[in-house]
Amino acid sequence: MTPVAESRIRVRYAETDQMGVVYYANYLVWMEVGRGDLCRACGFEYRDMEREDGILLAVAEANCRYISAARFDDEVTVRTAIGAAHRRAVTFTYQMYAGGRRLAEGYTKHLILNRNFERAQLPQKYWPMFGLG
Amino acid sequence: MTPVAESRIRVRYAETDQMGVVYYANYLVWMEVGRGDLCRACGFEYRDMEREDGILLAVAEANCRYISAARFDDEVTVRTAIGAAHRRAVTFTYQMYAGGRRLAEGYTKHLILNRNFERAQLPQKYWPMFGLG
Amino acid sequence: MTPVAESRIRVRYAETDQMGVVYYANYLVWMEVGRGDLCRACGFEYRDMEREDGILLAVAEANCRYISAARFDDEVTVRTAIGAAHRRAVTFTYQMYAGGRRLAEGYTKHLILNRNFERAQLPQKYWPMFGLG
Amino acid sequence: MTPVAESRIRVRYAETDQMGVVYYANYLVWMEVGRGDLCRACGFEYRDMEREDGILLAVAEANCRYISAARFDDEVTVRTAIGAAHRRAVTFTYQMYAGGRRLAEGYTKHLILNRNFERAQLPQKYWPMFGLG
């Protein structure tokens, strides 16, 4: 059973552009909100992982496919799941909706780094949370 | 001969995050700066295309692979080119550097839309600029 | 009795900078979230005011005093109130907290504009909501 | 003779909002670009001040008055000067133009902090740059 988190985000005026819709880079910000909520659903805070264990999830790749436009004041749902998890890398997947309408979907691939930005292993206590044996 | 544009961007404090490096969504903003400069290199202003011809290049997909981190005050070069162009869709590719160091590379795919957000054709006057016959 | 709205905002990673705290311009984004919630508390949606009545609240001045730093994942409360309201201009005031700690306070002054960016009057139906006779 | 810096900034699509003009919080980002350029005009890099001397210029207050709207692709000039300087606090002032048109003006007040976010003195080597005796 893989953990899934649903985040609710109300579109901010700041996130729109002169096309009248949400500027495309902001979907990556929403993905980050989704990752934080998925960590919480897995039983830990991303903040503590970074602060206490000195572990960073550095983004190695981000991808987003835009299906229909989000607009100011829309209530967006970000559905975040773990696509693949290894001891040294994790992939998250995202599906975004507003009302019944699909907005976008995408993924981010992350490398586990230590405070010196060197490749590292996910500490063992996090393994069960990411479905690792 | 395909047009290429080189944009220079100095990293802003606002673009960093608490990891001490540039937040990942901002690379997509830099891609947009690169697209604008590529339009200029092709002999037109993106602003005029949108304002006078009512043509939007709506993003359908964005992809970025992060290779090494950009930091505050770095002078970033974005090298933008046209990856593929059709009358109804265009792909741009990007390579980003700081000093001799590769930062990231990626692409964006765009659909040609009219002011009503409907699929449209690129007006004929732009065809030569995008290498279309 | 003047209307007051309380907004809850969880600090996003994107909102931090390399100092490890929230970048100062983002407090103005939170003020905008507060204004939207105050409109709702007053019984209307800012979105509808703009879309249906063609009325814009253009910012004429913004001020923020920073008292203590907000950090990633903090739950911020923005307390928004109307400082002064006239038929052609409105001032909002803001107080921001996290836990019991005061983060910042400020105000924004807005002019009522029509779709052509000309000075206009607030439509009469909004007067009671802003305490205007 | 007080130092003044002029920064040139081309408005990014990302900086606009659905009103078709630049979102108001982004002027504070441009102020930060101006501060960086003023430091360079004074003979040092803000980055080095933070990194080598462990000195932060934490924002205590920001103010912006908006006079006319900036739009996508406008070339904005930010004219930054030192409004007042003490050993423990500095105020910067800003005037922004596009073409001959005044866009905005404002100021930011900063406290000198050390790496532990405690009040500190500006190191003596910076005094001449800020006109301090």
JSON list of C-alpha atoms in Angstrom, two decimals, chain A residues 50-131:
[
{"chain": "A", "resi": 50, "resn": "GLU", "atom": "CA", "xyz": [16.36, 18.34, 6.82]},
{"chain": "A", "resi": 51, "resn": "ARG", "atom": "CA", "xyz": [17.04, 19.94, 10.20]},
{"chain": "A", "resi": 52, "resn": "GLU", "atom": "CA", "xyz": [17.62, 16.91, 12.43]},
{"chain": "A", "resi": 53, "resn": "ASP", "atom": "CA", "xyz": [18.98, 14.30, 10.07]},
{"chain": "A", "resi": 54, "resn": "GLY", "atom": "CA", "xyz": [20.77, 16.70, 7.73]},
{"chain": "A", "resi": 55, "resn": "ILE", "atom": "CA", "xyz": [19.16, 14.97, 4.76]},
{"chain": "A", "resi": 56, "resn": "LEU", "atom": "CA", "xyz": [18.11, 16.96, 1.69]},
{"chain": "A", "resi": 57, "resn": "LEU", "atom": "CA", "xyz": [15.89, 15.74, -1.13]},
{"chain": "A", "resi": 58, "resn": "ALA", "atom": "CA", "xyz": [17.59, 17.65, -3.95]},
{"chain": "A", "resi": 59, "resn": "VAL", "atom": "CA", "xyz": [15.56, 17.83, -7.15]},
{"chain": "A", "resi": 60, "resn": "ALA", "atom": "CA", "xyz": [17.30, 16.09, -10.05]},
{"chain": "A", "resi": 61, "resn": "GLU", "atom": "CA", "xyz": [14.44, 16.35, -12.55]},
{"chain": "A", "resi": 62, "resn": "ALA", "atom": "CA", "xyz": [11.03, 17.94, -12.72]},
{"chain": "A", "resi": 63, "resn": "ASN", "atom": "CA", "xyz": [8.35, 17.35, -15.32]},
{"chain": "A", "resi": 64, "resn": "CYS", "atom": "CA", "xyz": [4.89, 18.81, -15.70]},
{"chain": "A", "resi": 65, "resn": "ARG", "atom": "CA", "xyz": [2.27, 18.29, -18.41]},
{"chain": "A", "resi": 66, "resn": "TYR", "atom": "CA", "xyz": [-0.34, 21.03, -18.48]},
{"chain": "A", "resi": 67, "resn": "ILE", "atom": "CA", "xyz": [-3.83, 19.88, -19.37]},
{"chain": "A", "resi": 68, "resn": "SER", "atom": "CA", "xyz": [-6.18, 22.73, -18.55]},
{"chain": "A", "resi": 69, "resn": "ALA", "atom": "CA", "xyz": [-5.54, 26.12, -17.02]},
{"chain": "A", "resi": 70, "resn": "ALA", "atom": "CA", "xyz": [-5.95, 26.96, -13.34]},
{"chain": "A", "resi": 71, "resn": "ARG", "atom": "CA", "xyz": [-7.32, 30.41, -12.52]},
{"chain": "A", "resi": 72, "resn": "PHE", "atom": "CA", "xyz": [-7.35, 32.82, -9.62]},
{"chain": "A", "resi": 73, "resn": "ASP", "atom": "CA", "xyz": [-9.31, 31.59, -6.62]},
{"chain": "A", "resi": 74, "resn": "ASP", "atom": "CA", "xyz": [-9.68, 28.05, -7.99]},
{"chain": "A", "resi": 75, "resn": "GLU", "atom": "CA", "xyz": [-9.40, 25.41, -5.30]},
{"chain": "A", "resi": 76, "resn": "VAL", "atom": "CA", "xyz": [-6.71, 23.06, -6.55]},
{"chain": "A", "resi": 77, "resn": "THR", "atom": "CA", "xyz": [-6.21, 19.51, -5.29]},
{"chain": "A", "resi": 78, "resn": "VAL", "atom": "CA", "xyz": [-2.73, 18.07, -5.57]},
{"chain": "A", "resi": 79, "resn": "ARG", "atom": "CA", "xyz": [-2.64, 14.30, -5.28]},
{"chain": "A", "resi": 80, "resn": "THR", "atom": "CA", "xyz": [0.92, 13.24, -4.46]},
{"chain": "A", "resi": 81, "resn": "ALA", "atom": "CA", "xyz": [2.28, 9.69, -4.39]},
{"chain": "A", "resi": 82, "resn": "ILE", "atom": "CA", "xyz": [5.65, 7.95, -4.36]},
{"chain": "A", "resi": 83, "resn": "GLY", "atom": "CA", "xyz": [6.48, 6.72, -7.83]},
{"chain": "A", "resi": 84, "resn": "ALA", "atom": "CA", "xyz": [9.65, 4.88, -6.95]},
{"chain": "A", "resi": 85, "resn": "ALA", "atom": "CA", "xyz": [11.90, 4.83, -3.91]},
{"chain": "A", "resi": 86, "resn": "HIS", "atom": "CA", "xyz": [15.45, 3.65, -3.48]},
{"chain": "A", "resi": 87, "resn": "ARG", "atom": "CA", "xyz": [17.88, 4.26, -0.66]},
{"chain": "A", "resi": 88, "resn": "ARG", "atom": "CA", "xyz": [19.57, 7.01, -2.64]},
{"chain": "A", "resi": 89, "resn": "ALA", "atom": "CA", "xyz": [16.78, 8.44, -4.77]},
{"chain": "A", "resi": 90, "resn": "VAL", "atom": "CA", "xyz": [13.02, 9.00, -4.64]},
{"chain": "A", "resi": 91, "resn": "THR", "atom": "CA", "xyz": [10.47, 9.86, -7.33]},
{"chain": "A", "resi": 92, "resn": "PHE", "atom": "CA", "xyz": [7.19, 11.58, -6.53]},
{"chain": "A", "resi": 93, "resn": "THR", "atom": "CA", "xyz": [4.21, 11.76, -8.87]},
{"chain": "A", "resi": 94, "resn": "TYR", "atom": "CA", "xyz": [1.52, 14.42, -8.92]},
{"chain": "A", "resi": 95, "resn": "GLN", "atom": "CA", "xyz": [-1.97, 14.82, -10.28]},
{"chain": "A", "resi": 96, "resn": "MET", "atom": "CA", "xyz": [-3.70, 18.16, -10.01]},
{"chain": "A", "resi": 97, "resn": "TYR", "atom": "CA", "xyz": [-7.40, 18.89, -10.25]},
{"chain": "A", "resi": 98, "resn": "ALA", "atom": "CA", "xyz": [-9.81, 21.78, -9.78]},
{"chain": "A", "resi": 99, "resn": "GLY", "atom": "CA", "xyz": [-13.44, 20.79, -9.46]},
{"chain": "A", "resi": 100, "resn": "GLY", "atom": "CA", "xyz": [-13.63, 17.64, -11.56]},
{"chain": "A", "resi": 101, "resn": "ARG", "atom": "CA", "xyz": [-11.24, 19.10, -14.12]},
{"chain": "A", "resi": 102, "resn": "ARG", "atom": "CA", "xyz": [-7.70, 17.75, -14.60]},
{"chain": "A", "resi": 103, "resn": "LEU", "atom": "CA", "xyz": [-5.18, 20.59, -14.55]},
{"chain": "A", "resi": 104, "resn": "ALA", "atom": "CA", "xyz": [-1.80, 18.94, -14.79]},
{"chain": "A", "resi": 105, "resn": "GLU", "atom": "CA", "xyz": [0.28, 15.93, -13.93]},
{"chain": "A", "resi": 106, "resn": "GLY", "atom": "CA", "xyz": [3.96, 15.43, -13.43]},
{"chain": "A", "resi": 107, "resn": "TYR", "atom": "CA", "xyz": [6.81, 13.97, -11.45]},
{"chain": "A", "resi": 108, "resn": "THR", "atom": "CA", "xyz": [9.95, 15.02, -9.62]},
{"chain": "A", "resi": 109, "resn": "LYS", "atom": "CA", "xyz": [13.06, 12.89, -9.11]},
{"chain": "A", "resi": 110, "resn": "HIS", "atom": "CA", "xyz": [15.18, 13.58, -6.05]},
{"chain": "A", "resi": 111, "resn": "LEU", "atom": "CA", "xyz": [18.61, 12.54, -4.90]},
{"chain": "A", "resi": 112, "resn": "ILE", "atom": "CA", "xyz": [19.33, 12.00, -1.22]},
{"chain": "A", "resi": 113, "resn": "LEU", "atom": "CA", "xyz": [22.08, 14.44, -0.20]},
{"chain": "A", "resi": 114, "resn": "ASN", "atom": "CA", "xyz": [23.78, 15.25, 3.08]},
{"chain": "A", "resi": 115, "resn": "ARG", "atom": "CA", "xyz": [24.44, 18.77, 4.36]},
{"chain": "A", "resi": 116, "resn": "ASN", "atom": "CA", "xyz": [27.56, 19.00, 2.19]},
{"chain": "A", "resi": 117, "resn": "PHE", "atom": "CA", "xyz": [25.50, 18.31, -0.93]},
{"chain": "A", "resi": 118, "resn": "GLU", "atom": "CA", "xyz": [27.08, 14.86, -1.32]},
{"chain": "A", "resi": 119, "resn": "ARG", "atom": "CA", "xyz": [25.13, 11.74, -2.31]},
{"chain": "A", "resi": 120, "resn": "ALA", "atom": "CA", "xyz": [23.91, 9.92, 0.78]},
{"chain": "A", "resi": 121, "resn": "GLN", "atom": "CA", "xyz": [21.57, 7.14, 1.88]},
{"chain": "A", "resi": 122, "resn": "LEU", "atom": "CA", "xyz": [18.13, 7.70, 3.28]},
{"chain": "A", "resi": 123, "resn": "PRO", "atom": "CA", "xyz": [18.46, 7.03, 7.05]},
{"chain": "A", "resi": 124, "resn": "GLN", "atom": "CA", "xyz": [17.06, 3.62, 7.95]},
{"chain": "A", "resi": 125, "resn": "LYS", "atom": "CA", "xyz": [14.25, 5.01, 10.08]},
{"chain": "A", "resi": 126, "resn": "TYR", "atom": "CA", "xyz": [12.64, 6.43, 6.94]},
{"chain": "A", "resi": 127, "resn": "TRP", "atom": "CA", "xyz": [12.74, 3.19, 4.97]},
{"chain": "A", "resi": 128, "resn": "PRO", "atom": "CA", "xyz": [9.33, 1.85, 6.05]},
{"chain": "A", "resi": 129, "resn": "MET", "atom": "CA", "xyz": [7.75, 5.20, 5.25]},
{"chain": "A", "resi": 130, "resn": "PHE", "atom": "CA", "xyz": [8.99, 4.98, 1.69]},
{"chain": "A", "resi": 131, "resn": "GLY", "atom": "CA", "xyz": [8.10, 1.29, 1.41]}
]
